Coordinates of C-alpha atoms in Angstrom, one line a residue:
Chain A
X1 CA -58.5 -9.3 -46.1
X2 CA -54.9 -8.1 -45.9
X3 CA -52.6 -8.6 -42.9
X4 CA -52.3 -4.6 -42.3
X5 CA -56.2 -4.5 -42.3
X6 CA -56.4 -6.9 -39.7
X7 CA -54.3 -5.5 -37.5
X8 CA -55.9 -2.1 -37.9
X9 CA -59.1 -3.3 -37.0
X10 CA -58.0 -5.1 -33.8
X11 CA -56.0 -1.8 -33.0
X12 CA -59.3 0.0 -33.4
X13 CA -61.2 -2.6 -31.1
X14 CA -58.2 -2.3 -28.7
X15 CA -58.5 1.4 -28.2
X16 CA -62.3 1.1 -27.9
X17 CA -61.5 -1.7 -25.2
X18 CA -59.4 0.8 -23.4
X19 CA -61.9 3.5 -23.3
X20 CA -64.7 1.0 -22.2
X21 CA -62.7 -0.5 -19.3
X22 CA -61.8 3.1 -18.0
X23 CA -65.5 4.2 -18.1
X24 CA -66.6 0.9 -16.4
X25 CA -64.0 1.4 -13.5
X26 CA -64.9 5.1 -13.0
X27 CA -68.3 4.1 -13.1
X28 CA -67.6 1.4 -10.5
X29 CA -66.4 3.7 -8.0
X30 CA -68.3 6.7 -8.7
X31 CA -72.0 5.6 -9.3
X32 CA -72.3 2.9 -6.7
X33 CA -74.1 4.3 -3.8
X34 CA -71.7 5.3 -0.6
X35 CA -70.8 8.8 -0.2
X36 CA -67.3 8.7 -0.1
X37 CA -67.1 12.0 1.9
X38 CA -68.9 10.8 4.5
X39 CA -66.8 7.7 4.8
X40 CA -63.4 9.5 4.5
X41 CA -64.8 11.9 7.5
X42 CA -66.0 9.4 9.8
X43 CA -69.5 9.4 11.5
X44 CA -68.7 12.6 13.7
X45 CA -68.2 14.8 10.9
X46 CA -70.8 17.8 10.3
X47 CA -73.1 18.2 7.3
X48 CA -71.0 21.2 6.4
X49 CA -67.7 19.4 6.6
X50 CA -68.7 16.9 4.5
X51 CA -70.2 19.2 2.1
X52 CA -66.8 21.0 1.9
X53 CA -65.0 18.0 1.5
X54 CA -67.6 17.0 -1.6
X55 CA -66.9 20.5 -3.2
X56 CA -63.0 20.0 -2.6
X57 CA -62.8 16.5 -4.2
X58 CA -65.2 17.8 -6.9
X59 CA -68.0 15.2 -5.9
X60 CA -70.5 17.8 -6.8
X61 CA -70.0 17.9 -10.4
X62 CA -71.7 15.9 -12.8
X63 CA -70.5 12.1 -13.5
X64 CA -69.8 12.8 -17.7
X65 CA -67.5 15.8 -16.6
X66 CA -65.6 14.1 -13.8
X67 CA -65.1 11.3 -16.1
X68 CA -63.8 12.9 -19.2
X69 CA -61.4 15.2 -16.8
X70 CA -60.1 12.2 -15.2
X71 CA -59.6 10.3 -18.3
X72 CA -57.6 13.3 -20.1
X73 CA -55.6 13.3 -17.1
X74 CA -54.8 9.7 -17.5
X75 CA -53.7 10.0 -21.2
X76 CA -51.3 12.5 -20.1
X77 CA -49.9 10.4 -17.0
X78 CA -51.9 12.5 -14.5
X79 CA -54.0 10.1 -12.1
X80 CA -55.1 13.0 -9.9
X81 CA -54.1 13.1 -6.3
X82 CA -54.4 10.6 -3.3
X83 CA -57.8 11.5 -1.3
X84 CA -55.9 10.5 1.9
X85 CA -52.2 11.5 1.7
X86 CA -52.5 14.2 -1.2
X87 CA -49.5 12.7 -3.3
X88 CA -50.0 12.3 -7.0
X89 CA -51.3 8.8 -7.7
X90 CA -49.2 8.5 -11.0
X91 CA -45.9 8.6 -8.8
X92 CA -47.3 6.3 -6.1
X93 CA -48.2 3.9 -9.3
X94 CA -44.7 4.2 -11.1
X95 CA -42.6 3.8 -8.0
X96 CA -44.3 0.5 -7.3
X97 CA -45.2 -0.5 -10.9
X98 CA -41.7 -2.0 -11.3
X99 CA -41.7 -4.6 -8.3
X100 CA -45.0 -6.1 -9.7
X101 CA -43.6 -6.5 -13.1
X102 CA -40.6 -8.5 -12.0
X103 CA -43.1 -10.5 -9.9
X104 CA -45.3 -11.2 -13.0
X105 CA -42.7 -11.4 -15.5
X106 CA -40.4 -13.9 -13.5
X107 CA -43.6 -15.8 -12.7
X108 CA -44.4 -16.3 -16.6
X109 CA -40.8 -17.3 -17.2
X110 CA -40.8 -19.6 -14.3
X111 CA -44.2 -21.5 -15.2
X112 CA -43.0 -21.8 -18.8
X113 CA -39.7 -23.5 -17.8
X114 CA -41.8 -26.0 -15.4
X115 CA -44.9 -26.4 -17.9
X116 CA -43.0 -27.3 -21.1
X117 CA -41.0 -30.2 -20.0
X118 CA -43.5 -31.4 -18.0
X119 CA -46.2 -31.1 -20.2
X120 CA -44.4 -32.7 -23.2
X121 CA -43.6 -35.7 -20.5
X122 CA -47.3 -36.0 -19.6
X123 CA -48.3 -36.1 -23.4
X124 CA -45.5 -38.9 -24.4
X125 CA -46.1 -41.0 -21.8
X126 CA -49.7 -40.5 -21.3
X127 CA -50.5 -44.3 -21.7
X128 CA -48.2 -45.3 -19.0
X129 CA -48.4 -44.7 -15.0
X130 CA -45.7 -41.9 -14.8
X131 CA -47.7 -39.8 -17.3
X132 CA -50.9 -40.2 -16.0
X133 CA -49.1 -39.3 -12.5
X134 CA -47.8 -36.2 -13.6
X135 CA -51.4 -35.4 -15.6
X136 CA -53.0 -36.1 -12.0
X137 CA -50.1 -34.1 -10.0
X138 CA -51.4 -31.1 -12.4
X139 CA -54.8 -31.6 -11.8
X140 CA -54.3 -31.1 -8.1
X141 CA -52.3 -28.1 -8.8
X142 CA -55.0 -26.5 -10.4
X143 CA -57.1 -26.8 -7.5
X144 CA -54.3 -25.3 -5.2
X145 CA -54.6 -21.5 -4.1
X146 CA -51.1 -19.9 -5.1
X147 CA -51.3 -18.1 -1.8
X148 CA -51.5 -21.2 0.2
X149 CA -48.5 -22.7 -1.8
X150 CA -46.7 -19.5 -0.8
X151 CA -47.5 -20.1 2.8
X152 CA -46.1 -23.7 2.8
X153 CA -43.1 -22.5 0.8
X154 CA -42.7 -20.3 3.9
X155 CA -43.2 -23.0 6.6
X156 CA -40.5 -25.3 4.5
X157 CA -37.8 -22.8 3.3
X158 CA -37.9 -19.8 5.8
X159 CA -39.2 -21.4 9.2
X160 CA -37.9 -24.9 8.9
X161 CA -34.9 -24.9 6.7
X162 CA -34.0 -21.2 7.4
X163 CA -32.5 -20.9 3.6
X164 CA -34.7 -18.0 2.4
X165 CA -36.3 -14.7 3.7
X166 CA -40.2 -15.2 4.9
X167 CA -41.2 -11.7 3.3
X168 CA -40.2 -8.5 2.3
X169 CA -38.3 -6.9 -0.6
X170 CA -35.0 -5.6 -1.4
X171 CA -34.0 -3.4 -4.4
X172 CA -31.2 -4.9 -6.9
X173 CA -29.5 -1.7 -6.5
X174 CA -29.2 -2.2 -2.8
X175 CA -28.0 -5.6 -3.1
X176 CA -28.5 -8.3 -6.0
X177 CA -28.3 -11.4 -3.8
X178 CA -30.7 -10.2 -1.5
X179 CA -32.9 -9.0 -4.1
X180 CA -32.9 -12.6 -5.7
X181 CA -33.2 -14.4 -2.5
X182 CA -36.7 -12.2 -1.6
X183 CA -38.1 -13.1 -4.8
X184 CA -37.6 -16.8 -5.2
X185 CA -40.3 -18.0 -2.8
X186 CA -43.3 -15.4 -4.0
X187 CA -42.1 -16.1 -8.0
X188 CA -42.0 -20.0 -6.9
X189 CA -45.6 -19.8 -5.3
X190 CA -46.9 -18.1 -8.6
X191 CA -45.1 -20.2 -11.0
X192 CA -45.9 -23.6 -9.6
X193 CA -49.6 -23.2 -9.5
X194 CA -49.3 -21.6 -12.8
X195 CA -47.2 -24.2 -14.4
X196 CA -50.3 -26.9 -13.5
X197 CA -52.4 -24.9 -15.9
X198 CA -50.2 -24.2 -18.8
X199 CA -48.8 -27.9 -18.5
X200 CA -52.2 -29.1 -19.2
X201 CA -52.3 -27.0 -22.3
X202 CA -48.6 -28.2 -23.4
X203 CA -50.1 -31.7 -22.9
X204 CA -53.0 -31.6 -25.2
X205 CA -50.8 -29.4 -27.8
X206 CA -48.3 -32.3 -28.0
X207 CA -51.0 -34.9 -28.4
X208 CA -52.6 -32.9 -31.2
X209 CA -48.9 -33.1 -32.9
X210 CA -48.7 -36.7 -32.1
X211 CA -51.3 -37.3 -34.2
X212 CA -50.4 -35.1 -37.4
X213 CA -49.4 -36.5 -40.7
X214 CA -46.0 -34.7 -40.7
X215 CA -45.3 -35.9 -37.5
X216 CA -45.7 -39.7 -38.8
X217 CA -43.7 -38.7 -41.8
X218 CA -40.8 -37.4 -39.6
X219 CA -40.8 -40.7 -37.6
X220 CA -40.9 -42.8 -40.8
X221 CA -37.5 -41.0 -42.2
X222 CA -35.7 -41.7 -38.8
X223 CA -36.4 -38.9 -36.4
X224 CA -37.0 -39.7 -32.7
X225 CA -40.1 -39.0 -31.1
X226 CA -38.8 -36.4 -29.2
X227 CA -36.4 -35.0 -31.8
X228 CA -39.5 -34.7 -34.1
X229 CA -41.6 -33.0 -31.9
X230 CA -38.9 -30.8 -31.2
X231 CA -37.8 -30.4 -34.7
X232 CA -41.3 -30.1 -36.2
X233 CA -43.7 -29.7 -33.3
X234 CA -42.6 -26.6 -31.5
X235 CA -44.1 -24.1 -33.8
X236 CA -47.5 -25.2 -33.7
X237 CA -47.2 -26.0 -29.6
X238 CA -45.9 -22.3 -29.5
X239 CA -49.0 -20.8 -31.2
X240 CA -51.2 -22.3 -28.9
X241 CA -49.2 -21.2 -26.1
X242 CA -49.3 -17.9 -27.2
X243 CA -52.8 -17.8 -26.5
X244 CA -52.6 -19.5 -23.2
X245 CA -50.2 -16.8 -21.9
X246 CA -52.4 -14.0 -22.9
X247 CA -55.4 -15.6 -21.0
X248 CA -53.3 -16.4 -18.1
X249 CA -51.9 -13.1 -17.6
X250 CA -54.9 -12.1 -16.1
X251 CA -54.8 -14.9 -13.4
X252 CA -50.9 -14.2 -12.9
X253 CA -51.6 -10.5 -12.1
X254 CA -54.5 -11.4 -9.4
X255 CA -52.3 -13.8 -8.2
X256 CA -49.5 -11.6 -7.7
X257 CA -52.0 -9.1 -6.0
X258 CA -52.5 -11.9 -3.2
X259 CA -48.9 -13.0 -3.3
X260 CA -47.7 -9.6 -2.5
X261 CA -49.9 -9.8 0.6
X262 CA -48.6 -13.1 1.7
X263 CA -44.8 -12.2 1.4
X264 CA -45.3 -8.4 2.4
X265 CA -43.8 -7.2 -0.8
X266 CA -44.3 -3.5 -1.6
X267 CA -46.0 -3.9 -5.1
X268 CA -48.9 -2.4 -6.9
X269 CA -51.3 -5.0 -5.3
X270 CA -50.3 -4.3 -1.5
X271 CA -50.6 -0.6 -2.2
X272 CA -54.0 -1.0 -3.9
X273 CA -55.5 -3.0 -0.8
X274 CA -54.2 0.0 1.4
X275 CA -56.2 2.2 -0.6
X276 CA -59.2 0.1 -0.2
X277 CA -59.0 -0.1 3.4
X278 CA -58.5 3.7 3.5
X279 CA -61.3 4.0 0.9
X280 CA -58.8 6.0 -1.2
X281 CA -60.8 6.1 -4.5
X282 CA -58.4 8.1 -6.5
X283 CA -55.7 5.3 -5.9
X284 CA -58.1 2.6 -6.3
X285 CA -59.2 3.6 -9.7
X286 CA -55.7 4.5 -11.1
X287 CA -54.1 1.0 -10.0
X288 CA -57.2 -0.9 -11.1
X289 CA -56.9 0.9 -14.4
X290 CA -53.2 0.3 -14.9
X291 CA -53.6 -3.4 -14.3
X292 CA -56.7 -3.9 -16.5
X293 CA -55.0 -1.8 -19.3
X294 CA -51.8 -3.8 -18.8
X295 CA -54.3 -7.3 -19.4
X296 CA -55.8 -5.9 -22.5
X297 CA -52.3 -4.7 -23.9
X298 CA -51.0 -8.0 -23.4
X299 CA -53.9 -9.7 -25.3
X300 CA -53.9 -7.4 -28.0
X301 CA -49.9 -8.2 -28.5
X302 CA -50.5 -11.6 -28.4
X303 CA -53.4 -11.2 -30.8
X304 CA -51.0 -9.4 -33.2
X305 CA -48.2 -11.5 -32.8
X306 CA -50.8 -14.5 -33.6
X307 CA -50.8 -12.7 -37.1
X308 CA -47.3 -13.0 -37.5
X309 CA -46.7 -16.4 -35.9
X310 CA -49.1 -18.4 -37.4
X311 CA -48.3 -19.4 -41.1
X312 CA -51.6 -20.3 -42.1
X313 CA -53.0 -16.5 -41.3
X314 CA -49.7 -15.4 -43.1
X315 CA -50.6 -17.5 -46.2
X316 CA -54.0 -15.9 -46.2
X317 CA -52.7 -12.3 -46.0
X318 CA -51.0 -12.8 -49.7
Chain B
X1 CA -61.9 -46.3 -14.4
X2 CA -63.4 -44.7 -17.7
X3 CA -65.1 -42.3 -15.4
X4 CA -63.0 -41.9 -12.3
X5 CA -63.1 -38.0 -12.8
X6 CA -66.5 -38.2 -12.4
X7 CA -67.0 -40.1 -9.6
X8 CA -64.2 -38.9 -7.6
X9 CA -65.1 -35.3 -8.4
X10 CA -68.9 -36.3 -7.3
X11 CA -67.5 -37.7 -4.1
X12 CA -65.6 -34.7 -3.1
X13 CA -68.4 -32.6 -3.6
X14 CA -70.8 -34.6 -1.7
X15 CA -68.2 -34.5 1.2
X16 CA -68.5 -30.6 1.3
X17 CA -72.1 -30.5 0.8
X18 CA -72.6 -32.8 3.6
X19 CA -70.3 -31.1 5.9
X20 CA -72.1 -27.7 4.6
X21 CA -75.4 -29.1 5.1
X22 CA -74.6 -31.0 8.9
X23 CA -73.1 -27.4 10.1
X24 CA -76.5 -25.9 9.5
X25 CA -77.7 -28.1 12.5
X26 CA -74.5 -29.0 14.3
X27 CA -71.0 -28.2 14.7
X28 CA -68.9 -29.7 17.7
X29 CA -68.7 -26.2 19.1
X30 CA -69.8 -22.5 18.4
X31 CA -68.0 -21.6 15.2
X32 CA -68.0 -17.9 16.1
X33 CA -67.4 -18.2 20.1
X34 CA -63.7 -17.4 21.5
X35 CA -62.7 -20.3 23.8
X36 CA -60.0 -20.2 26.9
X37 CA -57.6 -22.5 25.3
X38 CA -55.5 -20.8 22.6
X39 CA -53.8 -22.5 19.6
X40 CA -54.6 -26.1 21.1
X41 CA -53.0 -28.8 19.2
X42 CA -55.2 -31.1 17.6
X43 CA -56.7 -33.7 20.2
X44 CA -59.8 -34.0 22.2
X45 CA -62.2 -32.2 22.6
X46 CA -61.1 -30.4 19.7
X47 CA -60.4 -32.6 17.0
X48 CA -58.4 -30.3 14.9
X49 CA -57.1 -27.9 17.6
X50 CA -58.0 -24.0 18.3
X51 CA -56.9 -21.0 16.7
X52 CA -55.8 -17.7 18.3
X53 CA -59.3 -16.9 19.8
X54 CA -59.5 -20.2 21.2
X55 CA -62.2 -21.0 18.7
X56 CA -62.6 -24.6 17.4
X57 CA -61.1 -25.2 14.1
X58 CA -63.1 -28.2 13.0
X59 CA -66.1 -26.1 13.9
X60 CA -65.0 -22.9 11.9
X61 CA -64.3 -25.2 9.1
X62 CA -67.6 -27.1 8.7
X63 CA -69.3 -23.6 8.6
X64 CA -66.8 -22.4 6.3
X65 CA -68.3 -24.9 3.6
X66 CA -71.6 -22.9 3.7
X67 CA -70.1 -19.7 2.6
X68 CA -68.1 -21.3 0.0
X69 CA -71.0 -23.1 -1.5
X70 CA -73.3 -20.2 -1.1
X71 CA -71.2 -17.8 -3.0
X72 CA -70.2 -20.4 -5.8
X73 CA -74.1 -21.2 -6.4
X74 CA -75.3 -17.6 -6.0
X75 CA -72.4 -16.4 -8.4
X76 CA -72.5 -19.2 -11.1
X77 CA -76.3 -19.5 -11.4
X78 CA -76.5 -15.6 -11.8
X79 CA -73.6 -15.7 -14.4
X80 CA -75.0 -18.4 -16.4
X81 CA -78.8 -16.9 -16.2
X82 CA -77.2 -13.6 -17.8
X83 CA -74.4 -15.2 -20.0
X84 CA -76.3 -18.0 -21.8
X85 CA -79.1 -15.7 -22.8
X86 CA -76.5 -13.2 -24.3
X87 CA -74.3 -15.7 -25.6
X88 CA -77.4 -17.3 -27.6
X89 CA -78.4 -13.6 -28.7
X90 CA -74.8 -12.8 -30.2
X91 CA -74.8 -15.9 -32.2
X92 CA -78.4 -15.6 -33.4
X93 CA -78.6 -12.2 -34.2
X94 CA -75.3 -11.9 -36.2
X95 CA -74.1 -8.3 -38.0
X96 CA -73.4 -5.5 -35.3
X97 CA -75.4 -6.6 -32.5
X98 CA -73.5 -10.0 -32.1
X99 CA -70.4 -8.4 -32.9
X100 CA -70.9 -5.6 -30.1
X101 CA -72.3 -8.3 -27.7
X102 CA -69.2 -10.5 -28.4
X103 CA -66.7 -7.7 -28.1
X104 CA -68.2 -6.5 -24.9
X105 CA -67.7 -9.9 -23.3
X106 CA -64.1 -10.2 -24.3
X107 CA -63.3 -6.8 -22.6
X108 CA -65.2 -7.9 -19.3
X109 CA -63.0 -11.3 -19.9
X110 CA -60.0 -8.9 -18.9
X111 CA -61.6 -7.7 -15.6
X112 CA -60.8 -10.4 -13.0
X113 CA -63.3 -11.4 -10.1
X114 CA -60.8 -9.9 -7.7
X115 CA -60.1 -6.4 -9.3
X116 CA -64.2 -6.2 -9.5
X117 CA -64.3 -7.1 -5.9
X118 CA -61.9 -4.4 -5.1
X119 CA -63.6 -1.8 -6.9
X120 CA -66.9 -2.8 -5.0
X121 CA -65.2 -3.0 -1.7
X122 CA -63.6 0.6 -2.3
X123 CA -67.1 1.8 -3.0
X124 CA -69.3 -0.1 -0.7
X125 CA -66.9 -2.0 1.7
X126 CA -66.5 -5.7 1.5
X127 CA -69.0 -8.2 2.0
X128 CA -70.4 -11.5 1.1
X129 CA -72.8 -10.1 -1.2
X130 CA -69.9 -7.9 -3.1
X131 CA -68.0 -11.0 -3.6
X132 CA -71.0 -12.7 -5.0
X133 CA -71.6 -9.9 -7.6
X134 CA -67.8 -9.5 -8.2
X135 CA -67.3 -13.3 -9.0
X136 CA -70.7 -13.2 -10.8
X137 CA -70.0 -10.7 -13.2
X138 CA -66.4 -11.8 -13.8
X139 CA -68.0 -15.3 -14.7
X140 CA -70.4 -13.8 -17.3
X141 CA -68.0 -13.9 -20.1
X142 CA -67.0 -17.7 -19.7
X143 CA -70.8 -18.3 -20.4
X144 CA -71.2 -16.0 -23.1
X145 CA -68.4 -17.5 -25.2
X146 CA -69.5 -21.2 -24.8
X147 CA -73.1 -20.1 -25.4
X148 CA -72.1 -18.2 -28.6
X149 CA -69.7 -20.9 -30.0
X150 CA -72.5 -23.6 -29.0
X151 CA -75.2 -21.7 -30.6
X152 CA -73.4 -20.8 -34.0
X153 CA -72.6 -24.8 -34.4
X154 CA -76.2 -25.7 -33.8
X155 CA -77.6 -23.0 -36.1
X156 CA -75.7 -24.7 -39.1
X157 CA -77.6 -27.9 -38.7
X158 CA -79.9 -28.8 -41.4
X159 CA -82.7 -29.2 -38.9
X160 CA -82.4 -25.5 -37.9
X161 CA -82.5 -24.6 -41.4
X162 CA -85.6 -26.8 -41.9
X163 CA -87.2 -24.6 -38.9
X164 CA -86.0 -21.4 -40.3
X165 CA -87.6 -22.4 -43.9
X166 CA -90.9 -23.0 -41.9
X167 CA -90.9 -19.8 -40.3
X168 CA -90.5 -20.3 -37.0
X169 CA -89.4 -17.5 -35.4
X170 CA -85.8 -17.0 -33.8
X171 CA -87.1 -17.3 -30.0
X172 CA -88.8 -20.4 -30.8
X173 CA -85.8 -21.8 -32.6
X174 CA -83.7 -20.6 -29.4
X175 CA -85.7 -22.1 -26.8
X176 CA -86.7 -25.6 -28.7
X177 CA -83.4 -26.3 -30.7
X178 CA -80.5 -24.4 -29.5
X179 CA -81.0 -24.6 -25.8
X180 CA -81.1 -28.4 -25.1
X181 CA -78.2 -28.8 -27.4
X182 CA -76.0 -26.3 -25.7
X183 CA -77.0 -27.3 -22.3
X184 CA -74.1 -30.1 -21.9
X185 CA -71.6 -27.7 -22.6
X186 CA -73.0 -25.0 -20.3
X187 CA -73.2 -27.8 -17.4
X188 CA -69.6 -28.6 -17.9
X189 CA -68.8 -24.7 -17.7
X190 CA -70.6 -24.2 -14.7
X191 CA -68.6 -26.9 -13.0
X192 CA -65.4 -25.5 -14.0
X193 CA -66.6 -22.0 -13.2
X194 CA -68.1 -23.3 -9.8
X195 CA -64.1 -24.4 -8.8
X196 CA -63.0 -21.0 -10.0
X197 CA -65.3 -19.0 -7.9
X198 CA -64.4 -21.2 -5.0
X199 CA -60.6 -20.2 -5.4
X200 CA -61.8 -16.2 -6.0
X201 CA -63.7 -16.6 -2.9
X202 CA -60.9 -18.0 -0.9
X203 CA -58.7 -15.1 -2.2
X204 CA -60.9 -12.5 -1.6
X205 CA -61.8 -13.5 2.2
X206 CA -57.7 -13.9 2.3
X207 CA -57.6 -10.4 1.6
X208 CA -60.3 -9.2 3.6
X209 CA -62.7 -8.3 0.9
X210 CA -65.1 -10.8 1.5
X211 CA -67.6 -12.0 4.3
X212 CA -67.4 -10.2 7.8
X213 CA -65.6 -11.7 10.8
X214 CA -69.1 -13.3 11.7
X215 CA -69.0 -15.6 8.8
X216 CA -65.9 -18.0 9.2
X217 CA -64.5 -18.5 5.7
X218 CA -61.6 -20.6 4.5
X219 CA -59.6 -17.7 3.1
X220 CA -59.9 -15.6 6.2
X221 CA -59.0 -18.7 8.6
X222 CA -55.7 -18.7 6.1
X223 CA -55.0 -15.0 6.8
X224 CA -55.5 -15.4 10.6
X225 CA -53.4 -18.9 10.6
X226 CA -50.5 -17.1 8.9
X227 CA -49.8 -14.7 11.9
X228 CA -49.0 -18.0 13.8
X229 CA -47.3 -19.7 10.9
X230 CA -43.9 -20.0 13.2
X231 CA -45.7 -21.7 16.2
X232 CA -48.7 -23.6 15.0
X233 CA -48.1 -24.1 11.0
X234 CA -50.9 -26.8 11.4
X235 CA -53.5 -23.9 11.5
X236 CA -52.5 -23.2 8.0
X237 CA -53.3 -26.7 6.6
X238 CA -56.7 -27.3 7.2
X239 CA -58.4 -24.4 5.4
X240 CA -56.1 -24.7 2.6
X241 CA -56.9 -28.7 2.5
X242 CA -60.5 -27.8 2.4
X243 CA -60.3 -25.3 -0.4
X244 CA -58.4 -27.5 -2.8
X245 CA -60.7 -30.3 -2.2
X246 CA -63.8 -28.3 -2.8
X247 CA -62.1 -27.0 -6.2
X248 CA -60.8 -30.2 -7.1
X249 CA -64.2 -31.8 -6.7
X250 CA -65.8 -29.1 -9.3
X251 CA -62.5 -29.3 -11.7
X252 CA -63.1 -33.3 -11.9
X253 CA -66.4 -33.2 -11.8
X254 CA -66.3 -30.7 -15.0
X255 CA -63.7 -32.8 -16.6
X256 CA -65.8 -36.0 -16.1
X257 CA -68.9 -34.5 -17.5
X258 CA -67.0 -33.3 -20.8
X259 CA -65.9 -37.0 -21.3
X260 CA -69.6 -38.3 -20.8
X261 CA -71.0 -35.6 -22.7
X262 CA -68.6 -35.2 -25.8
X263 CA -66.4 -38.5 -26.5
X264 CA -64.8 -36.7 -29.1
X265 CA -62.4 -34.9 -26.3
X266 CA -61.6 -38.1 -24.3
X267 CA -58.3 -38.3 -25.4
X268 CA -57.4 -34.8 -24.7
X269 CA -59.1 -34.0 -21.3

């Protein structure tokens, strides 16, 4: 099968999974028992009021009709209107998307910056006390919830040392320094925990490289251990890292929702949680859809990138 | 030292299970009753102090172990009972049935427990049961993957080919030959998933999407502690520590089991 054909098949599955995900989300909020008109109006509402709101929200029409209407709106960027405030959901999403994207993007970079050297070190010193200690530390890091790490970063750097703000967000248009200062702690909380996951993958990928023939040859012709890994191993390591980052993006997005809450950051996550307490299903559906589609898109891109980075797949293509 | 992971893991889990068991019959104070002394520091009679409502922190912590284990057991067992047969079926019925089952589980893989829980909470209101449902459903794909990969490996063995030739049905092959052989992998996955389930439950109850206020959970305790972070930071220590100990226990157990059951991975794990 040629590479082009493989990419096309993946594209078809990607589109199918976008559709299925949207169906699951719409079904979860619309088919589960619990009448949202009742909830929105409270217990004192009369039967006529509830019926009028059901009519107004379009809840009386059949499910497939509502789903198709919602989805055809979404495709052109219309996510409906908020059931509580009446604003367009799309403008709510777009105004907050950027903040969450910064958080997740910077945390991805931060976790790689920590995990690559730490994982490589743990692999090369795996038979020494310090290497084992690093592995043990990453094992502990896996068990720490990122929001707990966030709370302790606040205790240390905001409450005790007073170096950084304990929460909130400032746009970089207003003050670049303040923007950075407000992002340091939340990004650190996400990165540290994420890095312990990724460093374990890095460690095992580097150990794999240490056992290869080409590594032994590189050593034999005079490369140092780290030199040989850097020169010949990195490409192999980066291939396995690509997969890990694809898988980890889900954890990172979820972590960001919680971290936004810890640091009172006005991103997609905190808006989503507000919508849940208000039972504003239109906003909940819209934001969850954007997040799940983002996960699927990133995994699709990783999958396609794989086809180009991995020389074994490239050879097969010719 | 070879199985240090296994033994440390089992010890940590034993501590959590014992705590939960003791809390069924006895806690130093009522874990849900408010008391007169607010935000007391650790001492006597409140060993770990009291929270902002005057409730004994140790009692709440002990009682929190129950919800943590309850949600973990229900969601992981539920996910395994659904995921393992589906994964086996995806491998045994090759062709479009297998392909579709595999792809479906891949899509579900993109649905983290938290987002599912948010959808359920938005429609039904948050509770222990929506948390179990969300974490359970989000855990299914992991079991599907592991069962599918394991089954494909077993099916390529000569003894399965022999069984096929002797005209034994697919169900019989699955139950008699495949299941016992993939069981070790399923146990490892169950342990790892249990650790993830504990973290997810903590996250959900931290966000207020899990169990109600009558059930003290470690996540909820952390959320409440955060309001008093400037005056009594110690309050935020204990529940986080409890979450980390329980999660570490199951992660280490998973690693230890993998070492025991698959010696080839010993060097890498």
